Coordinates of C-alpha atoms and ligand atoms in Angstrom, one line a residue:
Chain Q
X1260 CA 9.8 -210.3 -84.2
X1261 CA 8.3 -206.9 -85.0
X1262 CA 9.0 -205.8 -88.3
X1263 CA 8.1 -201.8 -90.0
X1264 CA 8.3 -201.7 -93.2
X1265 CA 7.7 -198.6 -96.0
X1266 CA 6.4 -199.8 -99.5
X1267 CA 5.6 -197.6 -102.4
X1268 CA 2.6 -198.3 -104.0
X1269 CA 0.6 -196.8 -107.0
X1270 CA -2.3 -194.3 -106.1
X1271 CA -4.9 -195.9 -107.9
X1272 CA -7.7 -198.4 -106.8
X1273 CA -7.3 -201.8 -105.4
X1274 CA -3.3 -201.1 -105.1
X1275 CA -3.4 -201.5 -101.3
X1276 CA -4.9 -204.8 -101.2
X1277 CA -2.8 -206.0 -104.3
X1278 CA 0.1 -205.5 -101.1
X1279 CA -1.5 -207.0 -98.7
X1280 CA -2.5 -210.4 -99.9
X1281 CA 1.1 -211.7 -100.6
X1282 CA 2.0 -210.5 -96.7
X1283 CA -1.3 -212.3 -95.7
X1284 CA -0.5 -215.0 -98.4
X1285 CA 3.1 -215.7 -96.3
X1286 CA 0.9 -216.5 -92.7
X1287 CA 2.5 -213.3 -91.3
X1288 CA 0.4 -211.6 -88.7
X1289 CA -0.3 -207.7 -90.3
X1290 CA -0.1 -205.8 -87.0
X1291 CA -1.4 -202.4 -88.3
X1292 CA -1.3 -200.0 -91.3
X1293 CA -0.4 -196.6 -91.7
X1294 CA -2.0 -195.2 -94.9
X1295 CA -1.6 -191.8 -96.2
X1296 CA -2.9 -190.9 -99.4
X1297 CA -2.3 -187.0 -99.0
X1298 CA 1.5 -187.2 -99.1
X1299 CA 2.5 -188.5 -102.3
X1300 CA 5.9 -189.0 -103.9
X1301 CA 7.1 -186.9 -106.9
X1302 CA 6.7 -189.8 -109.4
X1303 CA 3.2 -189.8 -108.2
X1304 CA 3.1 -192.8 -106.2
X1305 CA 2.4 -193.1 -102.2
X1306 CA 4.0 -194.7 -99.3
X1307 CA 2.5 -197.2 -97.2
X1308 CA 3.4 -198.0 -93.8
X1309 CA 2.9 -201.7 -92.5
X1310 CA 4.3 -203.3 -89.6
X1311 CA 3.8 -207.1 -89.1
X1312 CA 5.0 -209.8 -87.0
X1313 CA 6.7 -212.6 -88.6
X1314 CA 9.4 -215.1 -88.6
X1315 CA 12.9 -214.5 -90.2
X1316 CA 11.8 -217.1 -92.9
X1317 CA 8.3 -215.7 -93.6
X1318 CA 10.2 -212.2 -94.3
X1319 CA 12.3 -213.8 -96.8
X1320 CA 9.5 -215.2 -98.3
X1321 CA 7.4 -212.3 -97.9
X1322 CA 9.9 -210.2 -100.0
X1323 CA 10.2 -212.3 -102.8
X1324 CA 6.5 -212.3 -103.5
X1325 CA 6.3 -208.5 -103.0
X1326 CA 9.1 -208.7 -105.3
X1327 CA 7.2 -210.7 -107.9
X1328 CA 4.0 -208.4 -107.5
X1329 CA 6.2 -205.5 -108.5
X1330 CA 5.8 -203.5 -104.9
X1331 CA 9.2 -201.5 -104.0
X1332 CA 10.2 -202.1 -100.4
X1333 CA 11.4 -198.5 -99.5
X1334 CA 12.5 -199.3 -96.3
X1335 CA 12.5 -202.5 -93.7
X1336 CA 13.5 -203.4 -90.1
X1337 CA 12.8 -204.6 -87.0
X1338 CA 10.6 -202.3 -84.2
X1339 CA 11.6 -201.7 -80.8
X1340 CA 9.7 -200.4 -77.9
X1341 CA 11.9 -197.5 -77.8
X1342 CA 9.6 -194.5 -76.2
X1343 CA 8.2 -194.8 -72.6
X1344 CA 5.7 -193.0 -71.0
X1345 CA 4.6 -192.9 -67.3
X1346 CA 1.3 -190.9 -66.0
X1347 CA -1.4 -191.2 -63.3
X1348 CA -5.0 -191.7 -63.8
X1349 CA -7.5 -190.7 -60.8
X1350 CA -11.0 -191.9 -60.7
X1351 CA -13.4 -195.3 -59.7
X1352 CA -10.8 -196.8 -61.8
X1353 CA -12.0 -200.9 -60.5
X1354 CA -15.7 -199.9 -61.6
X1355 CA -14.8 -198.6 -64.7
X1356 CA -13.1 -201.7 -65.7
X1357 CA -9.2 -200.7 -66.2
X1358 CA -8.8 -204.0 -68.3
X1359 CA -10.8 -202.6 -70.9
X1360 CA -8.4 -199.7 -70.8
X1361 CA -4.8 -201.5 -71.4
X1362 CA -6.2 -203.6 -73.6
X1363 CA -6.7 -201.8 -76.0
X1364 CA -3.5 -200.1 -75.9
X1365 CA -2.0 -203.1 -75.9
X1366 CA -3.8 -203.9 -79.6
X1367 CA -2.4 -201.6 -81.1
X1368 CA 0.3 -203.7 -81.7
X1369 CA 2.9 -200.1 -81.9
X1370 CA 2.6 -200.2 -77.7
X1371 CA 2.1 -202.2 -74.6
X1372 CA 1.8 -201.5 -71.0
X1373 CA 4.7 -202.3 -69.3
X1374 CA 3.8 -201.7 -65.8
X1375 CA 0.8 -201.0 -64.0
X1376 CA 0.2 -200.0 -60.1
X1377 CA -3.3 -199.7 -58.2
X1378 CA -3.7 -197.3 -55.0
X1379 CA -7.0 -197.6 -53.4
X1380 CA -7.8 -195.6 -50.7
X1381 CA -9.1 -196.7 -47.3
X1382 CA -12.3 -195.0 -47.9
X1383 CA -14.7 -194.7 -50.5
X1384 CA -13.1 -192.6 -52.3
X1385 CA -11.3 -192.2 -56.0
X1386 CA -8.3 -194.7 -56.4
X1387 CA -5.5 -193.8 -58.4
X1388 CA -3.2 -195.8 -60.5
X1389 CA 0.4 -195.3 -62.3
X1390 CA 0.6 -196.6 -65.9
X1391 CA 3.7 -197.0 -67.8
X1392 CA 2.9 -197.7 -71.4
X1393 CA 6.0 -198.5 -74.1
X1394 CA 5.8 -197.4 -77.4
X1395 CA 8.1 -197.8 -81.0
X1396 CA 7.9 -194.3 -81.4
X1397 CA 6.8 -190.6 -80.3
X1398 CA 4.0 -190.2 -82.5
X1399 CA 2.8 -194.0 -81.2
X1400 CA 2.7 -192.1 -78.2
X1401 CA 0.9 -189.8 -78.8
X1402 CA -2.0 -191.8 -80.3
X1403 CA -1.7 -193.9 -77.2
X1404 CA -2.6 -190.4 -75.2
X1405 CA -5.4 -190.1 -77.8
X1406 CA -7.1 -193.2 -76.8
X1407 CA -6.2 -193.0 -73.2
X1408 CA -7.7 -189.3 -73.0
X1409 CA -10.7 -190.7 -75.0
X1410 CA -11.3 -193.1 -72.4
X1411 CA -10.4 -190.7 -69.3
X1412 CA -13.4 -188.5 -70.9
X1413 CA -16.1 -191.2 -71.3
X1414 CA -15.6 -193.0 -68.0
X1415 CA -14.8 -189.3 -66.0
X1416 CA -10.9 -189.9 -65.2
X1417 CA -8.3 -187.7 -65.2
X1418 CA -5.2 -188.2 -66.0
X1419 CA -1.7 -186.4 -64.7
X1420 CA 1.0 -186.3 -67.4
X1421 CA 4.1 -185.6 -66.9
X1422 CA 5.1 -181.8 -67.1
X1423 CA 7.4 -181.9 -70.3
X1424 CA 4.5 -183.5 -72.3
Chain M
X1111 CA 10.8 -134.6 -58.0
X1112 CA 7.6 -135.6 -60.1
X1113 CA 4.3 -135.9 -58.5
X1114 CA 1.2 -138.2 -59.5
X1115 CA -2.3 -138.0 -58.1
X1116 CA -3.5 -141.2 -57.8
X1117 CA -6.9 -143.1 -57.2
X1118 CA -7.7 -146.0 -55.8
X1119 CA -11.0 -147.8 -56.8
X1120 CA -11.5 -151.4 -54.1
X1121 CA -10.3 -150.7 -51.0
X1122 CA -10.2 -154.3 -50.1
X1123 CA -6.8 -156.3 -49.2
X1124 CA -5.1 -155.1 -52.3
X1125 CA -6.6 -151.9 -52.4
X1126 CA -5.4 -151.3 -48.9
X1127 CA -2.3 -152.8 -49.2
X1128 CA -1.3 -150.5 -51.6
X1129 CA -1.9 -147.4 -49.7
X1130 CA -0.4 -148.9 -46.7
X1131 CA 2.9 -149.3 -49.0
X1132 CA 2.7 -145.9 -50.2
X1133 CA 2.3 -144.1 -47.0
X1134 CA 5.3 -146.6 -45.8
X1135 CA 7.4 -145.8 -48.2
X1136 CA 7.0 -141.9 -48.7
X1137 CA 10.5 -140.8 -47.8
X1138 CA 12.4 -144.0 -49.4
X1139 CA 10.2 -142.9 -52.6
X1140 CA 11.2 -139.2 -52.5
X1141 CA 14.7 -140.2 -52.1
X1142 CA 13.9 -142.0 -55.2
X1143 CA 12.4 -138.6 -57.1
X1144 CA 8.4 -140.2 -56.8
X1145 CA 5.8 -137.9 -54.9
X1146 CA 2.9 -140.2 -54.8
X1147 CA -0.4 -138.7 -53.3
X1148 CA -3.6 -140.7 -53.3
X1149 CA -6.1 -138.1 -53.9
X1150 CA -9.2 -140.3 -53.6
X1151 CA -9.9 -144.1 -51.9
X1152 CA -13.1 -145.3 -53.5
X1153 CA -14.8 -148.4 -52.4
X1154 CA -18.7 -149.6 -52.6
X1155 CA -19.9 -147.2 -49.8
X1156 CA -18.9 -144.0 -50.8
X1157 CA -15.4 -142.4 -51.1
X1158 CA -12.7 -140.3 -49.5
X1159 CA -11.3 -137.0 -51.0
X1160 CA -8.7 -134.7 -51.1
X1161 CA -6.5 -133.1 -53.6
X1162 CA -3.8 -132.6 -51.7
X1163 CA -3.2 -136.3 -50.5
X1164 CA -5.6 -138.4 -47.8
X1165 CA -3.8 -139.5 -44.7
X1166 CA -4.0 -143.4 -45.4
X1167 CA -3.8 -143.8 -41.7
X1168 CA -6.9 -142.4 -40.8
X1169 CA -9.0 -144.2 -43.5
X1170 CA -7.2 -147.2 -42.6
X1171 CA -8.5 -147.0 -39.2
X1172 CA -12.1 -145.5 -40.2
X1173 CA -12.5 -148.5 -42.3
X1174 CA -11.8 -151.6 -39.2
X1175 CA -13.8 -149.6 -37.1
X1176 CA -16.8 -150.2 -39.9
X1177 CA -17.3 -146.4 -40.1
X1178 CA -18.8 -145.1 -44.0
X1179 CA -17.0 -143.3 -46.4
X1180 CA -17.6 -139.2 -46.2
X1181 CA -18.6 -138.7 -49.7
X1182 CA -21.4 -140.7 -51.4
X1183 CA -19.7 -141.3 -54.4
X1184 CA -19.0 -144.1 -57.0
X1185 CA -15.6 -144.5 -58.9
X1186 CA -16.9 -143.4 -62.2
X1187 CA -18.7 -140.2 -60.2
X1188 CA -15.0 -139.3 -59.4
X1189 CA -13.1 -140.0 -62.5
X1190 CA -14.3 -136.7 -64.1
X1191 CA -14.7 -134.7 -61.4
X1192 CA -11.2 -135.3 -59.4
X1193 CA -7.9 -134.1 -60.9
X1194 CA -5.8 -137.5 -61.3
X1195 CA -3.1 -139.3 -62.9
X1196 CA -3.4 -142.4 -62.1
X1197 CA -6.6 -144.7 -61.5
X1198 CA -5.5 -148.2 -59.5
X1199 CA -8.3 -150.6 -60.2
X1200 CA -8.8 -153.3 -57.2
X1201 CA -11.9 -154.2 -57.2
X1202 CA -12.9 -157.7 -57.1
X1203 CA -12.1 -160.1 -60.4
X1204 CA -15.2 -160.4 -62.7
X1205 CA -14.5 -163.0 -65.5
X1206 CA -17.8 -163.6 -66.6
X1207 CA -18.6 -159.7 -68.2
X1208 CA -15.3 -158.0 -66.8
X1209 CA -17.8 -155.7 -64.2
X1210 CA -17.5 -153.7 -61.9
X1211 CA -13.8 -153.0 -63.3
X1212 CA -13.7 -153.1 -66.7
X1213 CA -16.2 -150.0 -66.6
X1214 CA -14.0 -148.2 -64.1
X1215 CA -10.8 -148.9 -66.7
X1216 CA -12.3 -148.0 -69.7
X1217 CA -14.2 -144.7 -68.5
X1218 CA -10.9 -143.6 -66.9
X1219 CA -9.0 -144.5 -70.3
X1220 CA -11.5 -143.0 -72.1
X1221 CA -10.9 -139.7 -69.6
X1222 CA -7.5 -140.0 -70.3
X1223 CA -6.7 -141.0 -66.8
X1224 CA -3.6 -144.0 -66.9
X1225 CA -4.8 -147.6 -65.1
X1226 CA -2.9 -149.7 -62.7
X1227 CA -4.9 -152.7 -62.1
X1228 CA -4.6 -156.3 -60.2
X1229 CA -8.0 -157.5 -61.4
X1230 CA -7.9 -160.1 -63.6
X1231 CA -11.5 -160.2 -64.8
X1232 CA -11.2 -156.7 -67.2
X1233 CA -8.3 -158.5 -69.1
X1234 CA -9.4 -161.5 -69.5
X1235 CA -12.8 -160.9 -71.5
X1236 CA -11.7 -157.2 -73.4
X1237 CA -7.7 -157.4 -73.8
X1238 CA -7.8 -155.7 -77.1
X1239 CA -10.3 -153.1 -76.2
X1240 CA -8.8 -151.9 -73.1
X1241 CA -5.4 -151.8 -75.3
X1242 CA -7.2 -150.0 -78.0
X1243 CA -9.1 -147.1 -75.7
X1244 CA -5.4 -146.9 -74.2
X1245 CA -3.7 -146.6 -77.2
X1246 CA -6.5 -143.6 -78.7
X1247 CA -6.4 -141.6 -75.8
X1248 CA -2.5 -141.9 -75.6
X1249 CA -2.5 -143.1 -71.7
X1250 CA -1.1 -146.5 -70.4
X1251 CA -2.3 -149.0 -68.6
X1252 CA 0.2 -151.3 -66.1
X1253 CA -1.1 -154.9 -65.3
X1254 CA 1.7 -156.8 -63.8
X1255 CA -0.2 -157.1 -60.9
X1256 CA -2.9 -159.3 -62.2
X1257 CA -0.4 -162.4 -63.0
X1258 CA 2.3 -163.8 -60.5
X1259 CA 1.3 -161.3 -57.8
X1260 CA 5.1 -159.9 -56.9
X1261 CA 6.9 -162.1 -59.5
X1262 CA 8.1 -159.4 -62.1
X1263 CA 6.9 -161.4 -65.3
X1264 CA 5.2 -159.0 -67.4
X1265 CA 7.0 -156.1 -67.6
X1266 CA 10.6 -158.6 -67.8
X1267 CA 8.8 -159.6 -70.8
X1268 CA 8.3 -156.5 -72.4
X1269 CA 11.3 -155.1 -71.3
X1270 CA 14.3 -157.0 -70.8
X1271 CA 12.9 -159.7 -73.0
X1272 CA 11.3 -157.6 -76.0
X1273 CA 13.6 -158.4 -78.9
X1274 CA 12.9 -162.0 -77.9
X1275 CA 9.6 -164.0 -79.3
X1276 CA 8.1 -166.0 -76.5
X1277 CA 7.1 -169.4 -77.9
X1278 CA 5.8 -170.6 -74.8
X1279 CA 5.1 -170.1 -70.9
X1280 CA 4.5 -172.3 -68.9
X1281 CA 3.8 -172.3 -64.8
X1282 CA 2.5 -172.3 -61.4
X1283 CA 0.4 -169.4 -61.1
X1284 CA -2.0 -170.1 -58.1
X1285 CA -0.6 -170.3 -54.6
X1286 CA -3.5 -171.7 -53.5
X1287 CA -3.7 -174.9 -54.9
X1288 CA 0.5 -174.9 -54.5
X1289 CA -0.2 -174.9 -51.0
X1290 CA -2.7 -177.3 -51.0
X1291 CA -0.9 -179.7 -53.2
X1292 CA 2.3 -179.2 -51.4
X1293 CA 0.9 -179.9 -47.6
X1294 CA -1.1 -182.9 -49.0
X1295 CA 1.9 -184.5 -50.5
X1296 CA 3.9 -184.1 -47.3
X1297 CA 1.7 -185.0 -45.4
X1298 CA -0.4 -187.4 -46.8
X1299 CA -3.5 -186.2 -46.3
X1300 CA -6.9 -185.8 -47.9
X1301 CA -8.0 -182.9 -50.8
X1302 CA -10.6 -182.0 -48.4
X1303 CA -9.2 -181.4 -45.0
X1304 CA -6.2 -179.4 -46.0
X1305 CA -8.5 -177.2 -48.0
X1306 CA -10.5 -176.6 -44.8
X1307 CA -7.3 -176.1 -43.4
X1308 CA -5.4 -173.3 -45.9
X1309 CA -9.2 -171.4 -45.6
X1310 CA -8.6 -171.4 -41.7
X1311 CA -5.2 -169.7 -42.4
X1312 CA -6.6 -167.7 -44.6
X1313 CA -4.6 -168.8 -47.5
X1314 CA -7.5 -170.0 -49.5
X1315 CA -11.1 -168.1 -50.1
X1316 CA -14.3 -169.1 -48.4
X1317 CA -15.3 -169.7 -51.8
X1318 CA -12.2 -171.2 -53.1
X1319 CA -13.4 -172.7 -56.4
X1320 CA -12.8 -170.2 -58.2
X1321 CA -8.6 -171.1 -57.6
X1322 CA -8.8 -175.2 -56.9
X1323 CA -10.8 -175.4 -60.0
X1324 CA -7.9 -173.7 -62.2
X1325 CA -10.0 -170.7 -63.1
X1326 CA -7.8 -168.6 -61.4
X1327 CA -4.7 -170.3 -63.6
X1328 CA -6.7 -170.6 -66.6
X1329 CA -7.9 -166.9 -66.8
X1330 CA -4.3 -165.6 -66.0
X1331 CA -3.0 -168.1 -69.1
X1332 CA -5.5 -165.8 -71.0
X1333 CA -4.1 -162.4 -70.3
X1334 CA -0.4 -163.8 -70.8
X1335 CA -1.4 -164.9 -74.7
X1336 CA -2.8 -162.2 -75.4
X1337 CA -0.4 -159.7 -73.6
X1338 CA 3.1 -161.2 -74.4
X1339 CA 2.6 -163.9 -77.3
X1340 CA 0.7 -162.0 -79.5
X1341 CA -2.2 -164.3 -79.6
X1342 CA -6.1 -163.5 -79.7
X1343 CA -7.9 -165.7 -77.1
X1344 CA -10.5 -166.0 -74.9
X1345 CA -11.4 -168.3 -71.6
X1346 CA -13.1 -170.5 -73.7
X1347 CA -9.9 -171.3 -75.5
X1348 CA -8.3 -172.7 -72.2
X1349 CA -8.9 -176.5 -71.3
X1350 CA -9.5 -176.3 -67.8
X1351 CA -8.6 -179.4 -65.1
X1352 CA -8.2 -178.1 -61.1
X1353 CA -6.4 -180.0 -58.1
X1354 CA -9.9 -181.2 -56.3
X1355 CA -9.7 -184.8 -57.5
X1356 CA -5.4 -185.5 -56.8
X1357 CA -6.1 -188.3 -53.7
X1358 CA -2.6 -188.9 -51.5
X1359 CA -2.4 -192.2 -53.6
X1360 CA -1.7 -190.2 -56.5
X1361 CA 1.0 -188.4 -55.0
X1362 CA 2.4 -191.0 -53.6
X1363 CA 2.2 -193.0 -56.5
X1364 CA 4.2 -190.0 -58.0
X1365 CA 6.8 -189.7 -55.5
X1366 CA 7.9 -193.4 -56.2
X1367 CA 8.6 -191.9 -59.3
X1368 CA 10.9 -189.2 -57.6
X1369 CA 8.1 -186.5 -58.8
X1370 CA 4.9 -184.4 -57.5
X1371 CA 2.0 -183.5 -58.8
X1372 CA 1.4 -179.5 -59.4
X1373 CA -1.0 -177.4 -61.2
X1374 CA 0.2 -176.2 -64.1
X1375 CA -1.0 -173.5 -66.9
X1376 CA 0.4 -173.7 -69.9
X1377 CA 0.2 -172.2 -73.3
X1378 CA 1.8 -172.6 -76.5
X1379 CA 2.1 -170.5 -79.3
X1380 CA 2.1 -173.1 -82.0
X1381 CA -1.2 -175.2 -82.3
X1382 CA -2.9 -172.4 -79.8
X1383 CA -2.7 -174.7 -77.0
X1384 CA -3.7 -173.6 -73.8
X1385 CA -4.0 -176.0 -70.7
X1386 CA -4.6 -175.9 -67.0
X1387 CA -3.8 -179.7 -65.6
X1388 CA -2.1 -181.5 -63.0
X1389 CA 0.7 -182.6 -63.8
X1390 CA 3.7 -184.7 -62.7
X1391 CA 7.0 -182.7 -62.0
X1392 CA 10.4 -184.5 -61.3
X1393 CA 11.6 -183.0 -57.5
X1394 CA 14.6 -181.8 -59.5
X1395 CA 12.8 -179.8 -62.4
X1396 CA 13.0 -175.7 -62.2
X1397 CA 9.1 -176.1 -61.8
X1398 CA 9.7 -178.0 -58.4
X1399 CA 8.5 -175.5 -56.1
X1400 CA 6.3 -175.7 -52.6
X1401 CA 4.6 -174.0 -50.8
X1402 CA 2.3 -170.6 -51.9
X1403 CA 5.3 -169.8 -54.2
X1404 CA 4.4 -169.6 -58.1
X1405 CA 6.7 -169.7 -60.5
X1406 CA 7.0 -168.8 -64.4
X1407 CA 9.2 -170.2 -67.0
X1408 CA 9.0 -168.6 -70.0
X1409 CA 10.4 -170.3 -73.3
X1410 CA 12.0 -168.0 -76.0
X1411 CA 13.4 -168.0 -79.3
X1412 CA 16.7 -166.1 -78.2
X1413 CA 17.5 -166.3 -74.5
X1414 CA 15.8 -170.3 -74.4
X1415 CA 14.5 -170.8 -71.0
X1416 CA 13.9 -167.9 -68.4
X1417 CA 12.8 -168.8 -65.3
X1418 CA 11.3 -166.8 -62.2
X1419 CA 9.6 -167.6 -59.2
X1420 CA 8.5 -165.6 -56.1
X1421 CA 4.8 -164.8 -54.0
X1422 CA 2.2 -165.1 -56.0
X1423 CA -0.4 -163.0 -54.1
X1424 CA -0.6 -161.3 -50.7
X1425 CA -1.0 -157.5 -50.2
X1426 CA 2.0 -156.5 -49.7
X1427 CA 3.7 -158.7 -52.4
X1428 CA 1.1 -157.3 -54.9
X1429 CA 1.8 -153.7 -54.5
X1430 CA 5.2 -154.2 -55.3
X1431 CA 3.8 -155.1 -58.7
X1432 CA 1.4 -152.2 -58.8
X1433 CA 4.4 -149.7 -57.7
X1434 CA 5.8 -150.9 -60.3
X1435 CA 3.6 -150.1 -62.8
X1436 CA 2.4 -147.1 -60.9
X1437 CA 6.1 -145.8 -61.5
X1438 CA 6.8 -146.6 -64.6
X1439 CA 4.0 -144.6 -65.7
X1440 CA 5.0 -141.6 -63.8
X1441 CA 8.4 -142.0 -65.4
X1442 CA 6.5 -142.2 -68.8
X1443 CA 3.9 -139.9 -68.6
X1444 CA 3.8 -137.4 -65.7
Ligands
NAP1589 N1 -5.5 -160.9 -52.8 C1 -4.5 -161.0 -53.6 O1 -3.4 -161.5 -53.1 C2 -4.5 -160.6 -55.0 C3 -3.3 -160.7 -55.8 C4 -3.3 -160.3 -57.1 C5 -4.5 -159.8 -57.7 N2 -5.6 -159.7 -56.9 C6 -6.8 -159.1 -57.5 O2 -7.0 -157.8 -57.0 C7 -8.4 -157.5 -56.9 C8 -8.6 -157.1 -55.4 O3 -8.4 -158.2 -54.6 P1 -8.6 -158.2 -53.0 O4 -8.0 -159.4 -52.5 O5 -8.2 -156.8 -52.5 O6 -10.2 -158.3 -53.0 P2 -11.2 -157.8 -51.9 O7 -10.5 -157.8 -50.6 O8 -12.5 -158.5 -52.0 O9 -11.4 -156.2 -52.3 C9 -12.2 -155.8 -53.3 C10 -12.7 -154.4 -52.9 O10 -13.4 -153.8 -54.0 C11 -14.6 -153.3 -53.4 N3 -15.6 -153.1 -54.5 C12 -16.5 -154.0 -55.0 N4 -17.2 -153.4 -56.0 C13 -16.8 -152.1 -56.1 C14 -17.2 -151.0 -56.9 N5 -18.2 -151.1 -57.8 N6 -16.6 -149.8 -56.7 C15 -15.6 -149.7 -55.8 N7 -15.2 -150.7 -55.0 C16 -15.8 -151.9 -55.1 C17 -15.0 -154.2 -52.4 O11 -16.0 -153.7 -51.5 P3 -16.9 -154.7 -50.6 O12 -16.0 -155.6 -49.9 O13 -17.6 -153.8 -49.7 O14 -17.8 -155.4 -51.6 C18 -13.7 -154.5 -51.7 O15 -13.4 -153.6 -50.8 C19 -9.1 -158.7 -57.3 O16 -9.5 -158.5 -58.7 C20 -8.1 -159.8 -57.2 O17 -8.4 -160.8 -58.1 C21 -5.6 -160.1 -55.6

């Protein structure tokens, strides 16, 4: 199970890791971090976002020792794969190794690709190839797009959104 | 009944279009309260002249059979010389320094001569000084022409539309690669024959990079921000992606999706975002159109979405845009 939670933490030094030793300390997988120090709260503190993957007992057990290390929970629940996005990608998509590619969306751990389909043309020529990649949220999406454009620019493919985007 | 002299400077398809629609539609214009009379026809060898109106026909005719101008003079030669009202600049689209027509525009502006113009190029690179010269000599210049071809999009913006903010537009704006597109996804074919195929028909350029790379799309983007979203922005501003790598796979990878794949120019107000890509379009969106059509849809703050769609080029198509400017002016000014 997928789990996003918000904590509030101090902003001073050391504070972050001081949060995420008892998570670690509960064998629950940390599947990534958001951490903003620009937007602070008006009592001067700042909010960290963490989303792990854990059992319903390890989140019990997690809270209690978050709890004990004086770190407010602001917010907590499970993550769905909620946003979908489809697009095309044109180029020597084989050569370029396409594994590399999804894999690395998929460690992300906010988005995986749910479907995949490879056209290649008779010739030798450019195939193509429809991705649909699933995300917990629109601006996971959008750094999926980030790293999908990065890699469309180093290994020369181009990629066809769809028009709303 | 008012009159306007007018000049035309290209004498090309447009250029000739024009005067062909203006001859055509002499009495249906008079009925109307216009007396339009092309005083000169300039082109690169040499010019006609007469004050009292050229017989289009004739020149027409002169021109096919290969035959030189009479007068050995240039555009700028004639803008002080002749008696006009009206310069219409046709000359071909220049968007690396705006030349030979951003010269021609300026020095009539500067003459106090009003512009009509389909070239793109003059727009693209000096927007805010050919607005400015305009503005200090108190003359106008009309451009519909050089987006959209017939497709009324500029002056419904700053007419009908011009309490309204326009937060985005967003578009097909090149018939050629709509074509090209279009007949490759219906018929499964290959980039490169149908583009050998839409230059036999003449529907794309010998040298058609300059549209199936986008810079065609991108440069028109430029002269809409500038021109009807207030922004300040050059070519360099646009990211630029064109139609020559979409392979049948990709469309038909699309239409399993119920969608095709169309070149479209975007820009956005907010963030400065300007884009020419291809992009996937559901068969049921107001974008969805085949063929050499282009279509517009303009995003506003008051009337939401305004969409318009029509031919985006052709000679006779475009001079219903330059009329249109050509007669507003006379309205305005004459
Ligand atoms: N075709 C369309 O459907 C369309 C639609 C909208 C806008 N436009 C724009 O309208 C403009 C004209 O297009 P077009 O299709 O008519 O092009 P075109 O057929 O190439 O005509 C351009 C004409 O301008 C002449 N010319 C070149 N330099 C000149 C100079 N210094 N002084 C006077 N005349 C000069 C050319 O003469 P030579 O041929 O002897 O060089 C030619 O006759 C372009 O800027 C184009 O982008 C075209």
């Amino acid at each position: 199970m997928k789990i996003k939670m918000n904590l509030e933490l101090k902003d001073e030094p050391g504070t972050l890791a001081r949060a995420i030793v008892p998570i670690s300390a509960c064998g629950i997988n940390i599947v990534y971090i958001i951490h903003d120090r620009e937007k602070k709260q008006a009592n001067g503190s700042i909010t960290v976002q963490i989303t792990v993957e854990a059992e319903e007992e390890q989140i019990k057990k997690m809270r209690h020792s978050l709890e004990k290390n004086k770190i407010r929970i602001l917010s907590i629940g499970e993550e769905r794969l909620i946003e979908e996005l489809t697009f095309i990608m044109i180029g020597h998509i084989v050569d370029t190794d396409i594994k590399d590619t999804i894999g690395r969306i998929d460690e992300t751990g906010y988005a995986e690709i749910v479907d995949l389909e490879l056209k290649m043309p008779q010739k030798k020529k450019e195939s193509s190839a429809r991705v649909t990649i699933k995300a917990v949220g629109k601006e996971e999406v959008k750094r999926c797009m980030k790293i999908i454009e990065r890699m469309a620019f180093k290994k020369s493919i181009t990629i066809v959104y769809p028009v709303e985007l | 009944m008012k009159t306007a002299k007018i000049s035309i400077v290209g004498f090309g398809s447009i250029g000739a279009g024009l005067a062909t629609e203006i001859a055509k539609k002499k009495d249906f214009l008079k009925i109307k309260g216009y007396d339009l009379k092309v005083v000169t026809i300039v082109d690169v060898d040499g010019a006609e002249i007469d004050e009292d109106g050229l017989n289009i026909k004739s020149i027409i005719e002169k021109k096919e059979r290969g035959e030189d101008f009479s007068y050995d003079k240039s555009a700028l030669d004639l803008i002080g010389e002749i008696d006009q009202d009206i310069l219409v600049e046709c000359t071909p689209s220049n968007i690396r320094n705006g030349n030979p027509g951003l010269n021609h525009i300026l020095t009539s502006l500067k003459n106090r001569v009003n512009v009509v113009t389909s070239n793109k190029g003059p727009l693209v690179v000096a927007y805010k000084r050919i607005m400015e010269t305009a503005k200090k000599n108190n003359v106008s210049i009309g451009y519909e022409a050089t987006v959209g071809g017939a497709i009324p999009l500029i002056n419904l913006v700053k007419g009908n539309l011009r309490a309204d903010e326009i937060v985005a537009i967003k578009g097909i704006l090149n018939g050629t690669c709509n074509y090209i597109l279009t007949k490759m996804h219906a018929e499964k074919r290959d980039y490169e024959e149908i583009l050998l195929e839409a230059k036999e028909l003449g529907i794309a350029e010998t040298d058609a990079s300059y549209d199936v790379e986008g810079i065609d799309t991108a440069s028109k983007l430029v002269i809409l921000a500038n021109s009807l979203m207030g922004m300040d922005v050059k070519y360099e501003d646009v990211e630029v992606e064109g139609v020559t790598r979409i392979t049948p796979e990709s469309l038909d990878l699309a239409d399993e999706l119920g969608c095709t794949i169309k070149l479209i120019g975007e820009v956005e107000r907010e963030g400065k975002r300007l884009k020419v890509s291809p992009k996937l379009v559901p068969y049921d969106h107001p974008l969805s159109v085949g063929g050499t059509l282009n279509i517009v849809l303009i995003k506003t703050d008051v009337a939401g979405e305004v969409t318009i769609s029509g031919k985006g080029a052709g000679p006779k198509e475009t001079s219903s845009a330059l009329l249109s400017d050509i007669l507003n002016i006379v309205d305005e000014r004459c």
